[in-house]
Amino acid sequence: MPAVVLCSALTACGGGSGGGASVPVAALPPAAGSSASTATPASPSTPLSLAAQVGARMFVDQTLSGSGKMSCATCHDPDSAYGPPNDLSVQLGGTQLNRSGTRAVPSLRYKDVTPPYADLLDNPDGISVPGPGGGFTWDGRAPTLAAQAQIPLLDPNEMANASAADVVARLQAGPYAGLFKQAFGADAFADTNAAFQNARNALQAYQLEDPSFHPYSSKFDLYAGNKIGGNLTVAEARGLKVFANPNTGNCASCHYQGAGLNGSSALFTDFSYEAIGVPRNTAIPANADPSHFDIGICGPLRTDHPPAPGNTFCGMFKAPTLRNVALRQSFFHNGVMHSLEQVIRFYNTRDTLPELWYPTVGGTPRATPDAGFPTYGLITTQYTGGTVKKYDDLPPTFVSNIDTQLPMDGRAAHSTPPMSEQDITDLICFLKTLTDGYKPPATAPTSGACIQ
């Protein structure tokens, strides 16, 4: 298998307020009351357990929400690699689908081997010192997929059930209550707490068992397995080198190739946490309060690491997998960026051109920017004078927690960035090879942006 290493935390979360999506299995599980005892196959060789069949039903069931119009698949769309189907920074939910979340929605793909969170988790690269790692959600507060499933079901900004009892009552009144009993026993609804735990276990079983959650079907997988159709183009191969090179992209420092399911090829995350000073997203309603800060491991959604001075974890968010990153339409924990190119340019110029990413205070806006003033940043107005308010979404107390690994190494403003224009183009080409569902063309192309 070719050796490989990978790049930065480029993903965010989101959701959607639209209808449910179809389950990516060959056919849905038996309806309530069916006498069928065998699982419906997700593929010719991969049956689903009864618990996973329940989870498959739950995943697309809009009646499990307070609004009656939102399911897991609303925000985790199977056709969008189980990520959001839109470019919203955060999604709308609640009983009237009018409440805004505070974080972007991540993809649910490739979560099957994620370890529970630990302050000192061994890094799978075998080189880096132990540090914060593992867990589910952007701050790792859920130790398992089953625990993570509870969060959206009960969150007032998401599926907005008032209690676990509400979820159980909706399940008991639903069309697959009989299947639930087949999976968990004739008295499965007798104990509300046990029934709610089984419901969460069902969603976890579905995500662990159904191969659509970890298909390993990208061009990179063909390349890593030395299979026909997996030859990288010249540009993609250069991009892989940028990804791995500690002096340019250095993506591998957080997106190491840790082994996947049953020894499958790279996961493109090392489960670690970093503070990189992502710009504040003023489109999130909660951020209208200048005293509100989302500082990841230190809260506000996680409460076991209080944001006291000296807490080195404050501002850290989980590095997600880069698989299917080219399909995403919003990036980072707050969804502040909306293109893969913009994210890579942020990594490259956060320090050398901070005025493109953070607000300038006290300056005079120019009516016409200089001819060479870049337009790819979040800030497209050029200022004369003033001070760039760098790291504007992190309390000053915790600025010392910012990671200084390349390409964000704190180099001087207006100095040369680590990656060249060619590096950026090539890196994007490589990251596109991580998109699942790749079908090798009958004839290899000889021209195009990602060929030579």
CSV table of C-alpha atoms in Angstrom, one decimal:
chain,number,residue,atom,x,y,z
A,1,MET,CA,0.0,0.0,0.0
A,2,PRO,CA,1.4,3.4,-0.9
A,3,ALA,CA,2.5,5.4,2.2
A,4,VAL,CA,0.4,8.5,2.7
A,5,VAL,CA,-0.2,11.3,5.1
A,6,LEU,CA,-2.8,14.1,5.0
A,7,CYS,CA,-4.1,17.9,5.7
A,8,SER,CA,-6.1,20.3,8.0
A,9,ALA,CA,-9.5,20.6,9.8
A,10,LEU,CA,-11.5,21.6,6.8
A,11,THR,CA,-15.0,20.4,7.7
A,12,ALA,CA,-17.9,21.9,9.6
A,13,CYS,CA,-21.3,20.9,10.5
A,14,GLY,CA,-24.7,22.0,9.3
A,15,GLY,CA,-28.1,20.6,8.9
A,16,GLY,CA,-31.1,21.2,6.9
A,17,SER,CA,-34.7,22.1,7.3
A,18,GLY,CA,-36.0,20.1,4.3
A,19,GLY,CA,-37.5,16.7,4.1
A,20,GLY,CA,-36.0,13.4,4.9
A,21,ALA,CA,-33.8,11.5,2.5
A,22,SER,CA,-34.0,7.9,1.4
A,23,VAL,CA,-32.0,5.2,3.3
A,24,PRO,CA,-29.0,3.9,1.3
A,25,VAL,CA,-29.9,0.3,1.7
A,26,ALA,CA,-31.3,-2.1,-0.8
A,27,ALA,CA,-34.7,-1.9,0.8
A,28,LEU,CA,-36.2,-0.7,4.0
A,29,PRO,CA,-36.5,-3.2,6.9
A,30,PRO,CA,-39.8,-5.0,7.4
A,31,ALA,CA,-42.7,-2.8,8.5
A,32,ALA,CA,-44.3,-3.0,11.9
A,33,GLY,CA,-46.0,-6.3,12.5
A,34,SER,CA,-44.0,-8.1,9.9
A,35,SER,CA,-43.0,-11.7,10.8
A,36,ALA,CA,-39.8,-11.4,8.9
A,37,SER,CA,-36.8,-12.2,11.2
A,38,THR,CA,-34.0,-11.8,8.7
A,39,ALA,CA,-32.2,-8.5,8.1
A,40,THR,CA,-32.6,-6.6,4.9
A,41,PRO,CA,-29.3,-6.5,3.2
A,42,ALA,CA,-27.4,-3.3,2.8
A,43,SER,CA,-25.4,-5.0,0.2
A,44,PRO,CA,-25.3,-8.5,-1.2
A,45,SER,CA,-22.9,-9.6,1.6
A,46,THR,CA,-23.8,-7.3,4.5
A,47,PRO,CA,-27.0,-7.9,6.4
A,48,LEU,CA,-28.3,-5.5,9.0
A,49,SER,CA,-29.2,-6.7,12.4
A,50,LEU,CA,-32.7,-6.1,13.7
A,51,ALA,CA,-31.4,-3.2,15.9
A,52,ALA,CA,-29.7,-1.7,12.8
A,53,GLN,CA,-33.0,-2.1,10.9
A,54,VAL,CA,-34.7,-0.1,13.6
A,55,GLY,CA,-31.9,2.5,13.3
A,56,ALA,CA,-32.4,2.7,9.6
A,57,ARG,CA,-36.1,3.5,10.1
A,58,MET,CA,-35.4,6.0,12.8
A,59,PHE,CA,-32.7,7.8,10.7
A,60,VAL,CA,-35.3,9.0,8.1
A,61,ASP,CA,-38.3,9.3,10.5
A,62,GLN,CA,-39.4,13.0,10.6
A,63,THR,CA,-42.1,12.2,13.2
A,64,LEU,CA,-39.4,11.7,15.8
A,65,SER,CA,-38.9,15.5,15.9
A,66,GLY,CA,-40.9,18.1,17.8
A,67,SER,CA,-41.7,19.8,14.4
A,68,GLY,CA,-42.7,16.5,12.7
A,69,LYS,CA,-40.6,17.7,9.8
A,70,MET,CA,-37.0,16.9,10.7
A,71,SER,CA,-35.1,13.6,10.8
A,72,CYS,CA,-31.5,12.7,11.2
A,73,ALA,CA,-31.2,12.6,7.4
A,74,THR,CA,-32.4,16.2,7.2
A,75,CYS,CA,-29.0,17.4,8.4
A,76,HIS,CA,-27.0,14.2,7.6
A,77,ASP,CA,-28.0,13.7,4.0
A,78,PRO,CA,-27.0,10.3,2.5
A,79,ASP,CA,-26.6,12.0,-0.8
A,80,SER,CA,-24.1,14.5,0.7
A,81,ALA,CA,-21.8,11.9,2.4
A,82,TYR,CA,-24.1,12.1,5.5
A,83,GLY,CA,-23.3,15.8,5.8
A,84,PRO,CA,-25.6,18.8,5.3
A,85,PRO,CA,-27.1,19.2,1.9
A,86,ASN,CA,-26.8,23.0,1.8
A,87,ASP,CA,-24.3,25.8,2.4
A,88,LEU,CA,-25.8,27.1,5.6
A,89,SER,CA,-23.3,27.8,8.4
A,90,VAL,CA,-25.7,26.3,10.9
A,91,GLN,CA,-29.0,24.7,10.5
A,92,LEU,CA,-32.5,25.6,11.5
A,93,GLY,CA,-34.5,23.3,13.9
A,94,GLY,CA,-36.9,23.5,16.8
A,95,THR,CA,-40.6,22.9,17.0
A,96,GLN,CA,-41.2,25.5,14.3
A,97,LEU,CA,-38.0,25.0,12.3
A,98,ASN,CA,-37.0,28.6,13.1
A,99,ARG,CA,-34.3,28.1,15.8
A,100,SER,CA,-30.7,28.5,14.7
A,101,GLY,CA,-28.0,26.1,15.9
A,102,THR,CA,-24.6,27.3,17.0
A,103,ARG,CA,-22.3,24.9,15.2
A,104,ALA,CA,-22.0,23.5,11.8
A,105,VAL,CA,-23.1,19.9,11.2
A,106,PRO,CA,-20.3,17.3,10.5
A,107,SER,CA,-20.6,14.3,8.3
A,108,LEU,CA,-21.4,11.0,10.0
A,109,ARG,CA,-19.1,9.0,7.7
A,110,TYR,CA,-16.0,7.2,9.0
A,111,LYS,CA,-16.9,7.5,12.7
A,112,ASP,CA,-16.9,3.7,13.3
A,113,VAL,CA,-13.4,3.5,14.9
A,114,THR,CA,-13.4,6.9,16.8
A,115,PRO,CA,-12.2,6.3,20.4
A,116,PRO,CA,-13.9,8.0,23.4
A,117,TYR,CA,-12.5,11.4,24.3
A,118,ALA,CA,-9.4,11.5,26.5
A,119,ASP,CA,-7.3,14.5,27.7
A,120,LEU,CA,-4.2,12.5,26.9
A,121,LEU,CA,-5.0,10.2,24.0
A,122,ASP,CA,-2.2,8.4,22.2
A,123,ASN,CA,-1.8,9.8,18.8
A,124,PRO,CA,-2.1,7.2,16.0
A,125,ASP,CA,1.0,8.6,14.2
A,126,GLY,CA,3.1,7.0,16.9
A,127,ILE,CA,5.2,10.2,17.0
A,128,SER,CA,3.2,13.1,18.5
A,129,VAL,CA,2.9,13.3,22.2
A,130,PRO,CA,-0.5,12.4,23.7
A,131,GLY,CA,-3.0,15.1,23.9
A,132,PRO,CA,-6.8,15.8,23.7
A,133,GLY,CA,-8.4,13.4,21.2
A,134,GLY,CA,-11.4,11.3,20.4
A,135,GLY,CA,-15.0,11.6,21.1
A,136,PHE,CA,-18.0,12.8,19.0
A,137,THR,CA,-19.2,16.3,18.2
A,138,TRP,CA,-16.8,19.2,17.7
A,139,ASP,CA,-15.9,19.2,21.5
A,140,GLY,CA,-15.8,15.4,22.0
A,141,ARG,CA,-18.4,15.4,24.8
A,142,ALA,CA,-20.2,12.3,23.5
A,143,PRO,CA,-18.2,9.1,24.1
A,144,THR,CA,-20.1,6.9,21.6
A,145,LEU,CA,-22.4,7.2,18.6
A,146,ALA,CA,-25.3,6.1,20.8
A,147,ALA,CA,-24.5,9.0,23.2
A,148,GLN,CA,-24.1,11.4,20.3
A,149,ALA,CA,-27.6,10.4,18.9
A,150,GLN,CA,-29.2,11.7,22.1
A,151,ILE,CA,-28.0,15.3,21.5
A,152,PRO,CA,-30.0,16.2,18.4
A,153,LEU,CA,-33.1,14.3,19.6
A,154,LEU,CA,-33.4,16.5,22.7
A,155,ASP,CA,-31.7,19.7,21.6
A,156,PRO,CA,-34.3,22.5,21.4
A,157,ASN,CA,-32.5,23.9,18.3
A,158,GLU,CA,-32.6,20.6,16.5
A,159,MET,CA,-35.2,17.8,16.8
A,160,ALA,CA,-36.6,19.5,19.9
A,161,ASN,CA,-38.2,16.6,21.9
A,162,ALA,CA,-38.9,17.8,25.4
A,163,SER,CA,-37.8,14.5,26.9
A,164,ALA,CA,-36.7,11.0,26.3
A,165,ALA,CA,-40.3,10.0,27.0
A,166,ASP,CA,-41.5,12.0,24.0
A,167,VAL,CA,-39.1,10.1,21.7
A,168,VAL,CA,-40.2,6.7,23.1
A,169,ALA,CA,-43.9,7.7,22.8
A,170,ARG,CA,-43.4,8.6,19.1
A,171,LEU,CA,-41.6,5.3,18.5
A,172,GLN,CA,-44.3,3.3,20.2
A,173,ALA,CA,-47.0,5.1,18.1
A,174,GLY,CA,-45.1,4.7,14.9
A,175,PRO,CA,-45.3,2.2,12.1
A,176,TYR,CA,-42.2,0.2,13.0
A,177,ALA,CA,-43.1,-0.3,16.7
A,178,GLY,CA,-43.4,-4.0,16.0
A,179,LEU,CA,-39.9,-4.1,14.5
A,180,PHE,CA,-38.6,-2.3,17.7
A,181,LYS,CA,-40.1,-5.1,19.8
A,182,GLN,CA,-38.6,-7.8,17.5
A,183,ALA,CA,-35.2,-6.2,18.1
A,184,PHE,CA,-35.4,-5.4,21.8
A,185,GLY,CA,-38.2,-7.7,23.3
A,186,ALA,CA,-41.9,-7.9,23.6
A,187,ASP,CA,-41.8,-5.5,26.6
A,188,ALA,CA,-39.4,-3.1,24.9
A,189,PHE,CA,-41.6,-0.1,25.7
A,190,ALA,CA,-42.3,-1.0,29.3
A,191,ASP,CA,-39.3,1.0,30.7
A,192,THR,CA,-39.0,4.5,29.1
A,193,ASN,CA,-35.3,4.8,30.0
A,194,ALA,CA,-34.4,1.4,28.7
A,195,ALA,CA,-36.4,2.0,25.5
A,196,PHE,CA,-34.6,5.4,24.9
A,197,GLN,CA,-31.3,3.7,25.4
A,198,ASN,CA,-32.2,1.0,22.9
A,199,ALA,CA,-33.3,3.7,20.4
A,200,ARG,CA,-29.9,5.3,20.7
A,201,ASN,CA,-28.3,1.9,20.4
A,202,ALA,CA,-30.3,1.3,17.2
A,203,LEU,CA,-29.0,4.4,15.6
A,204,GLN,CA,-25.5,3.5,16.5
A,205,ALA,CA,-25.9,-0.1,15.1
A,206,TYR,CA,-27.2,1.3,11.8
A,207,GLN,CA,-24.2,3.6,11.5
A,208,LEU,CA,-21.7,0.9,12.4
A,209,GLU,CA,-23.3,-1.8,10.3
A,210,ASP,CA,-24.4,-0.1,7.1
A,211,PRO,CA,-21.4,0.1,4.7
A,212,SER,CA,-22.7,3.4,3.3
A,213,PHE,CA,-21.3,5.1,6.4
A,214,HIS,CA,-17.8,3.8,5.7
A,215,PRO,CA,-17.6,2.8,2.0
A,216,TYR,CA,-13.9,3.4,1.3
A,217,SER,CA,-14.9,4.0,-2.4
A,218,SER,CA,-12.8,7.0,-3.4
A,219,LYS,CA,-10.0,7.2,-6.0
A,220,PHE,CA,-7.6,7.4,-3.1
A,221,ASP,CA,-8.8,4.0,-1.9
A,222,LEU,CA,-8.0,2.5,-5.3
A,223,TYR,CA,-4.6,4.1,-5.2
A,224,ALA,CA,-3.9,2.9,-1.6
A,225,GLY,CA,-4.9,-0.6,-2.6
A,226,ASN,CA,-2.9,-0.6,-5.8
A,227,LYS,CA,-6.1,-1.3,-7.7
A,228,ILE,CA,-7.0,-0.6,-11.3
A,229,GLY,CA,-8.1,3.0,-11.8
A,230,GLY,CA,-6.3,4.3,-8.8
A,231,ASN,CA,-3.3,5.9,-10.5
A,232,LEU,CA,-2.9,9.5,-9.3
A,233,THR,CA,-2.4,12.2,-11.9
A,234,VAL,CA,0.7,14.3,-11.9
A,235,ALA,CA,-1.2,17.1,-10.2
A,236,GLU,CA,-2.8,14.8,-7.6
A,237,ALA,CA,0.5,13.3,-6.7
A,238,ARG,CA,2.1,16.7,-6.2
A,239,GLY,CA,-0.9,17.5,-4.0
A,240,LEU,CA,-0.3,14.5,-1.9
A,241,LYS,CA,3.3,15.7,-1.4
A,242,VAL,CA,2.0,19.1,-0.3
A,243,PHE,CA,-0.4,17.3,2.1
A,244,ALA,CA,2.5,15.4,3.7
A,245,ASN,CA,5.2,18.0,3.6
A,246,PRO,CA,5.8,19.5,7.0
A,247,ASN,CA,7.2,22.6,5.4
A,248,THR,CA,4.2,23.5,3.2
A,249,GLY,CA,0.7,22.0,3.7
A,250,ASN,CA,1.6,19.9,6.8
A,251,CYS,CA,-1.9,18.5,6.7
A,252,ALA,CA,-0.7,15.2,8.1
A,253,SER,CA,0.0,16.8,11.4
A,254,CYS,CA,-3.7,16.6,12.2
A,255,HIS,CA,-5.1,14.4,9.5
A,256,TYR,CA,-2.8,11.4,9.9
A,257,GLN,CA,-3.8,8.3,7.9
A,258,GLY,CA,-4.9,6.2,10.9
A,259,ALA,CA,-6.2,2.8,9.8
A,260,GLY,CA,-9.9,2.5,9.0
A,261,LEU,CA,-12.4,-0.3,9.3
A,262,ASN,CA,-10.9,-3.8,9.3
A,263,GLY,CA,-7.5,-2.3,8.2
A,264,SER,CA,-9.0,-0.2,5.4
A,265,SER,CA,-7.0,2.7,4.1
A,266,ALA,CA,-6.6,6.1,5.8
A,267,LEU,CA,-9.2,7.8,7.9
A,268,PHE,CA,-7.6,11.3,7.3
A,269,THR,CA,-7.9,12.3,10.9
A,270,ASP,CA,-5.9,11.6,14.0
A,271,PHE,CA,-8.9,12.4,16.3
A,272,SER,CA,-6.9,15.3,17.8
A,273,TYR,CA,-7.9,18.8,18.8
A,274,GLU,CA,-6.4,22.2,17.8
A,275,ALA,CA,-7.0,25.8,18.4
A,276,ILE,CA,-6.4,27.6,15.1
A,277,GLY,CA,-8.3,30.9,15.6
A,278,VAL,CA,-11.1,30.4,13.1
A,279,PRO,CA,-12.7,33.8,12.5
A,280,ARG,CA,-16.0,34.7,14.2
A,281,ASN,CA,-19.1,34.0,12.2
A,282,THR,CA,-21.4,37.0,12.6
A,283,ALA,CA,-24.2,35.1,10.8
A,284,ILE,CA,-24.7,32.9,13.9
A,285,PRO,CA,-27.4,34.6,16.0
A,286,ALA,CA,-25.7,33.7,19.3
A,287,ASN,CA,-22.7,35.7,18.2
A,288,ALA,CA,-24.6,38.9,18.3
A,289,ASP,CA,-23.8,38.9,22.0
A,290,PRO,CA,-20.2,40.1,22.1
A,291,SER,CA,-19.7,38.2,25.4
A,292,HIS,CA,-20.6,34.9,23.8
A,293,PHE,CA,-17.6,32.7,22.8
A,294,ASP,CA,-17.6,29.1,21.6
A,295,ILE,CA,-14.3,27.7,22.8
A,296,GLY,CA,-14.7,24.1,22.1
A,297,ILE,CA,-13.5,21.7,24.8
A,298,CYS,CA,-14.0,24.5,27.4
A,299,GLY,CA,-17.7,25.1,26.5
A,300,PRO,CA,-20.3,26.4,26.5
A,301,LEU,CA,-21.8,23.1,25.4
A,302,ARG,CA,-19.2,21.0,27.2
A,303,THR,CA,-18.9,21.8,31.0
A,304,ASP,CA,-16.2,19.5,32.4
A,305,HIS,CA,-13.3,21.7,31.4
A,306,PRO,CA,-14.1,25.2,32.8
A,307,PRO,CA,-12.6,28.2,30.9
A,308,ALA,CA,-10.3,29.2,33.7
A,309,PRO,CA,-7.1,31.2,33.0
A,310,GLY,CA,-4.3,28.8,32.2
A,311,ASN,CA,-6.6,26.1,30.7
A,312,THR,CA,-4.7,25.1,27.6
A,313,PHE,CA,-7.6,23.3,26.0
A,314,CYS,CA,-9.8,26.4,25.6
A,315,GLY,CA,-10.3,27.2,21.9
A,316,MET,CA,-9.6,23.6,20.7
A,317,PHE,CA,-12.0,21.8,18.3
A,318,LYS,CA,-11.8,18.3,16.9
A,319,ALA,CA,-10.0,17.7,13.6
A,320,PRO,CA,-12.5,16.0,11.4
A,321,THR,CA,-11.9,13.5,8.6
A,322,LEU,CA,-11.0,15.0,5.3
A,323,ARG,CA,-12.8,12.2,3.4
A,324,ASN,CA,-15.5,13.8,1.2
A,325,VAL,CA,-14.2,17.3,2.1
A,326,ALA,CA,-14.6,18.4,-1.5
A,327,LEU,CA,-18.4,17.8,-1.2
A,328,ARG,CA,-18.8,20.2,1.8
A,329,GLN,CA,-20.4,23.6,1.4
A,330,SER,CA,-19.5,25.0,4.9
A,331,PHE,CA,-16.4,24.5,6.9
A,332,PHE,CA,-15.0,24.6,10.4
A,333,HIS,CA,-17.0,24.3,13.7
A,334,ASN,CA,-18.9,27.6,12.9
A,335,GLY,CA,-19.4,27.1,9.2
A,336,VAL,CA,-17.8,30.5,8.5
A,337,MET,CA,-16.2,29.5,5.2
A,338,HIS,CA,-17.9,28.1,2.2
A,339,SER,CA,-15.3,26.7,-0.2
A,340,LEU,CA,-12.4,24.3,0.1
A,341,GLU,CA,-10.1,26.8,-1.7
A,342,GLN,CA,-11.0,29.5,0.8
A,343,VAL,CA,-10.2,27.2,3.7
A,344,ILE,CA,-6.8,26.2,2.3
A,345,ARG,CA,-6.0,29.9,1.7
A,346,PHE,CA,-7.0,30.7,5.3
A,347,TYR,CA,-4.5,28.1,6.5
A,348,ASN,CA,-1.8,29.6,4.2
A,349,THR,CA,-2.4,33.3,4.9
A,350,ARG,CA,-4.0,33.6,8.4
A,351,ASP,CA,-0.7,35.0,9.6
A,352,THR,CA,0.8,36.6,6.4
A,353,LEU,CA,-2.5,38.4,5.4
A,354,PRO,CA,-4.6,38.5,8.6
A,355,GLU,CA,-6.6,41.5,7.2
A,356,LEU,CA,-8.3,39.1,4.8
A,357,TRP,CA,-9.8,37.0,7.6
A,358,TYR,CA,-10.3,39.3,10.7
A,359,PRO,CA,-11.9,42.7,11.1
A,360,THR,CA,-9.8,45.9,11.0
A,361,VAL,CA,-10.5,48.4,13.8
A,362,GLY,CA,-9.9,52.1,13.5
A,363,GLY,CA,-8.9,52.0,9.8
A,364,THR,CA,-10.2,53.9,6.8
A,365,PRO,CA,-11.8,51.8,4.1
A,366,ARG,CA,-10.6,52.4,0.6
A,367,ALA,CA,-13.1,53.1,-2.1
A,368,THR,CA,-11.0,51.1,-4.5
A,369,PRO,CA,-8.6,48.4,-3.3
A,370,ASP,CA,-5.1,48.0,-4.8
A,371,ALA,CA,-5.0,46.0,-8.0
A,372,GLY,CA,-3.2,43.2,-6.2
A,373,PHE,CA,-5.5,43.1,-3.1
A,374,PRO,CA,-6.7,39.5,-2.8
A,375,THR,CA,-10.5,38.9,-3.0
A,376,TYR,CA,-10.5,35.3,-1.7
A,377,GLY,CA,-10.8,36.2,2.0
A,378,LEU,CA,-13.7,36.8,4.3
A,379,ILE,CA,-12.8,40.5,4.3
A,380,THR,CA,-12.8,42.0,0.8
A,381,THR,CA,-12.5,45.7,1.9
A,382,GLN,CA,-8.9,47.1,2.0
A,383,TYR,CA,-8.2,49.6,4.8
A,384,THR,CA,-5.6,52.3,5.4
A,385,GLY,CA,-4.3,52.3,8.9
A,386,GLY,CA,-6.2,50.6,11.8
A,387,THR,CA,-5.5,47.4,13.7
A,388,VAL,CA,-6.4,43.9,12.6
A,389,LYS,CA,-8.4,42.2,15.4
A,390,LYS,CA,-6.8,38.8,15.0
A,391,TYR,CA,-8.4,35.8,16.6
A,392,ASP,CA,-11.6,37.7,17.1
A,393,ASP,CA,-13.6,34.6,18.2
A,394,LEU,CA,-11.3,33.7,21.1
A,395,PRO,CA,-11.1,35.5,24.4
A,396,PRO,CA,-7.7,37.2,24.7
A,397,THR,CA,-7.0,35.0,27.8
A,398,PHE,CA,-6.6,32.0,25.6
A,399,VAL,CA,-4.7,33.3,22.6
A,400,SER,CA,-1.6,31.6,23.9
A,401,ASN,CA,-3.4,28.3,23.1
A,402,ILE,CA,-3.2,28.9,19.4
A,403,ASP,CA,-1.4,26.1,17.6
A,404,THR,CA,1.8,27.4,15.8
A,405,GLN,CA,2.5,24.4,13.5
A,406,LEU,CA,3.0,25.1,9.8
A,407,PRO,CA,1.3,26.4,7.8
A,408,MET,CA,0.0,28.6,10.7
A,409,ASP,CA,3.4,29.2,12.3
A,410,GLY,CA,2.9,32.8,13.3
A,411,ARG,CA,5.2,34.2,10.6
A,412,ALA,CA,5.2,38.0,10.1
A,413,ALA,CA,2.4,39.8,8.3
A,414,HIS,CA,3.1,40.3,4.6
A,415,SER,CA,5.9,37.8,4.5
A,416,THR,CA,5.9,34.9,2.1
A,417,PRO,CA,3.3,32.2,2.9
A,418,PRO,CA,4.3,28.5,3.2
A,419,MET,CA,2.3,27.3,0.1
A,420,SER,CA,2.7,28.6,-3.4
A,421,GLU,CA,-0.2,29.1,-5.8
A,422,GLN,CA,0.7,25.8,-7.4
A,423,ASP,CA,0.8,24.1,-4.1
A,424,ILE,CA,-2.8,25.2,-3.3
A,425,THR,CA,-4.1,24.1,-6.7
A,426,ASP,CA,-2.4,20.7,-6.4
A,427,LEU,CA,-3.6,20.2,-2.8
A,428,ILE,CA,-7.2,20.8,-3.8
A,429,CYS,CA,-6.7,18.2,-6.6
A,430,PHE,CA,-5.5,15.6,-4.1
A,431,LEU,CA,-8.3,16.3,-1.6
A,432,LYS,CA,-10.8,15.7,-4.4
A,433,THR,CA,-9.5,12.1,-4.6
A,434,LEU,CA,-11.0,11.5,-1.2
A,435,THR,CA,-14.6,11.7,-2.5
A,436,ASP,CA,-16.5,8.5,-2.3
A,437,GLY,CA,-18.3,6.9,-5.2
A,438,TYR,CA,-15.4,7.2,-7.6
A,439,LYS,CA,-15.8,5.4,-11.0
A,440,PRO,CA,-12.6,5.2,-13.0
A,441,PRO,CA,-13.2,6.5,-16.6
A,442,ALA,CA,-12.9,4.1,-19.5
A,443,THR,CA,-10.1,6.3,-20.9
A,444,ALA,CA,-7.9,8.4,-18.7
A,445,PRO,CA,-8.2,12.1,-19.4
A,446,THR,CA,-5.2,13.9,-20.8
A,447,SER,CA,-6.2,17.5,-20.0
A,448,GLY,CA,-7.8,19.4,-17.2
A,449,ALA,CA,-7.1,21.3,-14.0
A,450,CYS,CA,-6.0,18.2,-12.1
A,451,ILE,CA,-4.1,16.3,-14.7
A,452,GLN,CA,-0.7,17.8,-15.3
